[in-house]
Short mmCIF file of C-alpha atoms and ligand atoms in Angstrom, two decimals:
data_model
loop_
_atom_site.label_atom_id
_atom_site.label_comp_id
_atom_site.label_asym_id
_atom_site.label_seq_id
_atom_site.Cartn_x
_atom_site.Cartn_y
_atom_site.Cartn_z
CA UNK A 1 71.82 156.72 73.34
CA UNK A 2 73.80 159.39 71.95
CA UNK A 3 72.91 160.14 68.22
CA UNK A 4 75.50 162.25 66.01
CA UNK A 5 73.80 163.12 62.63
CA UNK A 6 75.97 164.40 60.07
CA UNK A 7 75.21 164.24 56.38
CA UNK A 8 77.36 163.95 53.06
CA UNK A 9 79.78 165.84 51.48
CA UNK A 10 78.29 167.65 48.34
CA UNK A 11 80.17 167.42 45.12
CA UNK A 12 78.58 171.08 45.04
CA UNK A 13 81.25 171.65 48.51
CA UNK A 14 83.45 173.41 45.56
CA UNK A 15 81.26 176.56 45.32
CA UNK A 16 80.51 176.98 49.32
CA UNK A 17 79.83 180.35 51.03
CA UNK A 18 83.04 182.15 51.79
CA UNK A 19 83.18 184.78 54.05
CA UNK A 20 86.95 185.74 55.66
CA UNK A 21 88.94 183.09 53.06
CA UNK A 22 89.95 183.13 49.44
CA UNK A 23 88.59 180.37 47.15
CA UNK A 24 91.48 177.36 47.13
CA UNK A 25 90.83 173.84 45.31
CA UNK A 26 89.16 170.99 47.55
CA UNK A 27 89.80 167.98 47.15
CA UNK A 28 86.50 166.73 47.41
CA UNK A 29 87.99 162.47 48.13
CA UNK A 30 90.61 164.21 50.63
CA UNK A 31 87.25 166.01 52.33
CA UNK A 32 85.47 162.93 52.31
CA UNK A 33 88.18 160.49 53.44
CA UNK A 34 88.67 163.20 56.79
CA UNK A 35 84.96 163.38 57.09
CA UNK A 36 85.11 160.19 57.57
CA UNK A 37 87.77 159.48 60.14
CA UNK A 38 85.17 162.49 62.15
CA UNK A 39 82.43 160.20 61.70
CA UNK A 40 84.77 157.26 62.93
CA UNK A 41 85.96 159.54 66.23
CA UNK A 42 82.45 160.41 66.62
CA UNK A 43 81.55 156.53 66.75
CA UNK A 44 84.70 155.97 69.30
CA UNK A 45 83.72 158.74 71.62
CA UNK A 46 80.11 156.75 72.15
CA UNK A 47 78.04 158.43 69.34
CA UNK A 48 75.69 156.40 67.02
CA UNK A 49 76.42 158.28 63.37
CA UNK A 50 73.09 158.60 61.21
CA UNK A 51 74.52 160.48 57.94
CA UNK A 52 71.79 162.03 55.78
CA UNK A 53 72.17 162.22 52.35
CA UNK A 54 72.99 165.82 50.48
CA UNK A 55 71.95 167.28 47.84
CA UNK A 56 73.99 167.67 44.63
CA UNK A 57 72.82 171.71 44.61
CA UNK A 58 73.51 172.24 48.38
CA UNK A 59 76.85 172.96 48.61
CA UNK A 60 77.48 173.96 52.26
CA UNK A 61 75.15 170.90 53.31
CA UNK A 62 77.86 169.02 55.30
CA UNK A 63 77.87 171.79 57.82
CA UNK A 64 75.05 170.45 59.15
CA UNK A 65 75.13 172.20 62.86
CA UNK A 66 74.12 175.71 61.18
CA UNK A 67 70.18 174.49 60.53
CA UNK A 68 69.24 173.58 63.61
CA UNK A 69 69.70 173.76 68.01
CA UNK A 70 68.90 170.79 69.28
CA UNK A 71 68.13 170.74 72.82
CA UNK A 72 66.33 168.25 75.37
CA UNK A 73 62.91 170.21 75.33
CA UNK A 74 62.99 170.99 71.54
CA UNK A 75 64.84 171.12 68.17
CA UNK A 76 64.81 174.74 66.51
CA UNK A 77 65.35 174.71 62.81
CA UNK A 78 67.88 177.24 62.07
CA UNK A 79 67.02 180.43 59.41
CA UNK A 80 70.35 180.32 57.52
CA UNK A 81 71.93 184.12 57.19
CA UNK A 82 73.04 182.63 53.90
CA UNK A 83 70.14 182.82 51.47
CA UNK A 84 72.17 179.96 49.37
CA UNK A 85 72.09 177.29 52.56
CA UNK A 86 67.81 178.14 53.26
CA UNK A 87 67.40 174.62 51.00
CA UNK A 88 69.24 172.62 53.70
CA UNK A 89 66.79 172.41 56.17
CA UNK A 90 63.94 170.10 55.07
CA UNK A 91 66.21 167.20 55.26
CA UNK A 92 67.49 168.06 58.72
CA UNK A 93 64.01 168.80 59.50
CA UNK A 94 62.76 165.63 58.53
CA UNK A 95 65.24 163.30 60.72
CA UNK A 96 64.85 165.33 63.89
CA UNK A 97 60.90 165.30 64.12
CA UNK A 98 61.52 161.79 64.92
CA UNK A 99 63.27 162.79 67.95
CA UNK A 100 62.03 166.46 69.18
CA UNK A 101 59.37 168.93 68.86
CA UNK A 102 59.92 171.06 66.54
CA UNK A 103 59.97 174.88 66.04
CA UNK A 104 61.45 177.61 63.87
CA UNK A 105 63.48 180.72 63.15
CA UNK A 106 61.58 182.49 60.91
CA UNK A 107 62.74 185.14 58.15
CA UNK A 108 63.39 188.10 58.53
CA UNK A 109 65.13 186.57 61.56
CA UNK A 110 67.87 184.78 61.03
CA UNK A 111 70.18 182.37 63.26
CA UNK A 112 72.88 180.21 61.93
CA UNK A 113 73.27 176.96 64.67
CA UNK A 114 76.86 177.90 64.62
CA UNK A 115 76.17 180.85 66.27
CA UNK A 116 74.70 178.77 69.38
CA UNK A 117 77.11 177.65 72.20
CA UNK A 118 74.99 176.12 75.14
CA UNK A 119 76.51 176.02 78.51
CA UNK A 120 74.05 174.65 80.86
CA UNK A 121 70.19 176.23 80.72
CA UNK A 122 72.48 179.56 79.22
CA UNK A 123 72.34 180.03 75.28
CA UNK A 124 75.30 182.02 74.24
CA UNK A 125 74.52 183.74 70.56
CA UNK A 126 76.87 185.33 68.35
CA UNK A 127 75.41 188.28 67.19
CA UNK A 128 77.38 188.58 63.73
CA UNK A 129 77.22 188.59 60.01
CA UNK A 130 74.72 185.65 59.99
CA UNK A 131 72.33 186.00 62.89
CA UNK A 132 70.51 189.24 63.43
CA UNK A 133 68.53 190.33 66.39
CA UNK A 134 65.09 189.38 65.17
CA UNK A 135 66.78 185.61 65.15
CA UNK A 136 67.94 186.34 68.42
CA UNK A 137 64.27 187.86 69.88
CA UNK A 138 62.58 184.65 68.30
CA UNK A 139 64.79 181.44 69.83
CA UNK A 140 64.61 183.73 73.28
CA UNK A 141 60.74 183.22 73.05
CA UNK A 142 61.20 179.43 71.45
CA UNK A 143 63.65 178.47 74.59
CA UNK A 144 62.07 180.85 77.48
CA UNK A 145 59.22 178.37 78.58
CA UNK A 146 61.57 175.42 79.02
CA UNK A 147 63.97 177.41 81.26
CA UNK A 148 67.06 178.70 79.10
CA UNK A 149 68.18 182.09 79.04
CA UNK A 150 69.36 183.97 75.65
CA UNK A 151 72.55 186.30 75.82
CA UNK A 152 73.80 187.95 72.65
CA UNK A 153 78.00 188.14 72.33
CA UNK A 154 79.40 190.45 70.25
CA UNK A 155 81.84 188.47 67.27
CA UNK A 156 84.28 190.32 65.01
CA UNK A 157 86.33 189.49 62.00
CA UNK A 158 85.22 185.40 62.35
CA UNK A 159 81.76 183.47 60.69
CA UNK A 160 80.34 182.28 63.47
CA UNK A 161 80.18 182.38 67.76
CA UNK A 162 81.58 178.98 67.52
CA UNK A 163 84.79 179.88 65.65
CA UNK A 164 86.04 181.83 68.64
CA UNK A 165 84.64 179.70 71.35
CA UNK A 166 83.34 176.66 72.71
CA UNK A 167 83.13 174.87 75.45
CA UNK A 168 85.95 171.93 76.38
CA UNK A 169 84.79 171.46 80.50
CA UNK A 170 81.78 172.11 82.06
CA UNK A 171 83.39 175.01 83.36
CA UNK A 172 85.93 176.59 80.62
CA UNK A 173 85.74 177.97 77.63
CA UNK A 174 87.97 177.81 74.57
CA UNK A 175 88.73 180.87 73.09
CA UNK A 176 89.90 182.95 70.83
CA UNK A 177 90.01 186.33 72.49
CA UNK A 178 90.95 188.38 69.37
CA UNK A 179 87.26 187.27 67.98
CA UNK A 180 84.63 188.12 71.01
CA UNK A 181 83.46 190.08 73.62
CA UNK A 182 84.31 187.90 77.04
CA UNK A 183 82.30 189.90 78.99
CA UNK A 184 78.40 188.00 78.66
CA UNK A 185 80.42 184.91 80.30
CA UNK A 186 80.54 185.83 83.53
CA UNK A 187 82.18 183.16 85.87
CA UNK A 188 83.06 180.68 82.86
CA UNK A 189 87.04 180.49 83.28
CA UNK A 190 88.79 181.00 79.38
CA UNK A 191 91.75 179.24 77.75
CA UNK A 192 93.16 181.04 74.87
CA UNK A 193 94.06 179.63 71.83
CA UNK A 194 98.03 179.69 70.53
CA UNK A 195 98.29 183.08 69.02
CA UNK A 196 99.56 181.12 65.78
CA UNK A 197 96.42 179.27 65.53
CA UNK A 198 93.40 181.72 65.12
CA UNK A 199 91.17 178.95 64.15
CA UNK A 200 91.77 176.43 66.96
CA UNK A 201 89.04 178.06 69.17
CA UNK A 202 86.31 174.90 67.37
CA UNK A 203 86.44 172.03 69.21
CA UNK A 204 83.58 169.50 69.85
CA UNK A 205 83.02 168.11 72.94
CA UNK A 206 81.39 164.58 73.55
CA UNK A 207 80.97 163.30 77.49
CA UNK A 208 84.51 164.44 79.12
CA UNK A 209 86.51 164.69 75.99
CA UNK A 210 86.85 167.10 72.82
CA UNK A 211 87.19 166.53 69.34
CA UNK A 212 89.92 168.91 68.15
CA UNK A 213 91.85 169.48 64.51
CA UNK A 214 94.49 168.06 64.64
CA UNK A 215 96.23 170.80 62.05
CA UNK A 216 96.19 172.99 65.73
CA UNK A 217 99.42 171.19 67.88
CA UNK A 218 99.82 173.87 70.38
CA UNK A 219 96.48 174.58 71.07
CA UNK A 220 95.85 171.26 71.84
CA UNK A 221 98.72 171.57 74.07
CA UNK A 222 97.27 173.90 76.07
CA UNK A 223 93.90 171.61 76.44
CA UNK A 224 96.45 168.87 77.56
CA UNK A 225 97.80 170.71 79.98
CA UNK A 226 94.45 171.76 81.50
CA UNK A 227 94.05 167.54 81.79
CA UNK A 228 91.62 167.49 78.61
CA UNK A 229 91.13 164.47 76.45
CA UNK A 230 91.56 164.92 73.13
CA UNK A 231 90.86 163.29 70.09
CA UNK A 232 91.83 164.71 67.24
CA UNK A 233 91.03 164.91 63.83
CA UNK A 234 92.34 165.44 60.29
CA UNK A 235 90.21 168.43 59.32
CA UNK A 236 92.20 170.52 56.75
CA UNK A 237 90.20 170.50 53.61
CA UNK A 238 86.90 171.00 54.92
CA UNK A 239 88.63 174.36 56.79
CA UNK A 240 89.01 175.76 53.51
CA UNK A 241 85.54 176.03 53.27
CA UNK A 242 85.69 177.74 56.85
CA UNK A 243 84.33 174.58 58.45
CA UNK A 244 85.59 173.03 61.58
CA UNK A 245 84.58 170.01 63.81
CA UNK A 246 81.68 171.45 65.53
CA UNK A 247 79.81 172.42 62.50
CA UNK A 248 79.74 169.07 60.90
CA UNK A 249 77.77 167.20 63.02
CA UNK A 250 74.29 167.85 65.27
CA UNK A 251 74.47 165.46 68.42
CA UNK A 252 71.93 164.97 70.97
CA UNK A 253 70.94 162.39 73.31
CA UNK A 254 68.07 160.34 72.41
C1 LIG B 1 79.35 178.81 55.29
O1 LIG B 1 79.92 179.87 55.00
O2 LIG B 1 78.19 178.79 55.67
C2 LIG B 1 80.12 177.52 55.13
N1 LIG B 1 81.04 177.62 54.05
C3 LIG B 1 80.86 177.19 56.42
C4 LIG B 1 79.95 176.96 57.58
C5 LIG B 1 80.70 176.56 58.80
N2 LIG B 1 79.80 176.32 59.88
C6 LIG B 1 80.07 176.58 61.15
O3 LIG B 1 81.10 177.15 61.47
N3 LIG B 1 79.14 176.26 62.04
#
């Protein structure tokens, strides 16, 4: 079984972290009404949704795929580079012992999930404003012993690894080439972004099709053409909070 866990919007989701946008209202129903047509798309691509709960204080909570990596072998609680978001990860924590050994990132390292695009046994990390090298060093030793191989990437002017690429096929990358060094991706064949969509890079992928936002037209256009599946999603309010479909939910096999 596939198992997506995602958790609840915070009233709190007003005062998130903010890195490269200025502060605009949320609408907090509008959020939660698109979080849960996610959930729903989640649920139609094959997943079983578990969504925790979150807590009233915790406002980036919802963005649930920065505190941990889940992989086969293990799960790897994240070390938020946000001091505000360290609270997150008991909960998270707490519903994925029931599933994986667990280890952690431990401070001074830190390593925001976001920052962690698998391909494979290959861990790409974003080496940016959130994850510093001592993170890095410390889910290289974590992951080493089960076979997966840790290579840093360079990210500029964007929060996370994630927000300028991910992967749609088992072979291609998304990407926003303005945002990242290509170069640690060797073979991996690319497919930019439109230009007029710098955030488009996020999508989600589940089996042989992506969950995509659906506020990005032409990029999706350009997955179509490649012959990718898309579902997309309503995902505009939670994207002022720099969120996009990737960092809202953890999924794993189970
Ligand atoms: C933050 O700054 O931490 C949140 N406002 C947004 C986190 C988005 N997460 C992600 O891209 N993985």
């Amino acid at each position: 079984m596939r198992l997506a866990l995602t958790r609840q919007i915070s009233p709190a989701i007003v005062h998130c972290e903010l890195t490269h946008l200025e502060r605009t209202p949320i609408d907090v129903d509008v959020a939660r009404r698109q979080h849960e047509q996610y959930e729903q798309a989640l649920r139609d691509l094959g997943c079983k949704v578990q969504r925790l709960p979150s807590g009233d204080d915790q406002p980036d909570s919802v963005f649930i795929e920065d505190t941990a990596v889940v992989l086969d072998e293990v799960a790897v609680i994240a070390q938020p580079g946000a001091a505000s978001r360290r609270t997150e990860l008991k909960e998270v924590e707490n519903a994925l012992q029931r599933h994986r050994m667990i280890q952690w990132i431990e401070l001074p390292g830190t390593l925001d999930g976001g920052d962690v695009l698998r391909v494979g046994r290959r861990l790409f990390v974003g080496a940016g404003a959130r994850t510093n090298a001592q993170g890095i060093a410390q889910l290289r030793a974590i992951v080493a012993p089960f076979g997966y191989t840790v290579h840093p990437v360079t990210i500029r002017d964007c929060l996370h690894l994630k927000s300028a690429a991910t992967l749609v096929r088992g072979d291609m990358l998304l990407v926003n080439p303005q945002w990242l060094d290509l170069a640690p991706f060797g073979e991996l064949k690319t497919l930019a972004i439109h230009p007029d969509e710098p955030f488009a890079a996020n999508a989600l992928r589940i089996g042989e099709r992506v969950i995509h936002a659906e506020e990005f037209p032409r990029t999706r256009e350009h997955l179509e053409r490649e012959g990718i599946a898309v579902r997309p999603v309503p995902a505009s309010e939670l994207a002022k909070a720099e969120g996009g479909v990737t960092c809202c939910s953890l999924v794993f096999d189970v």
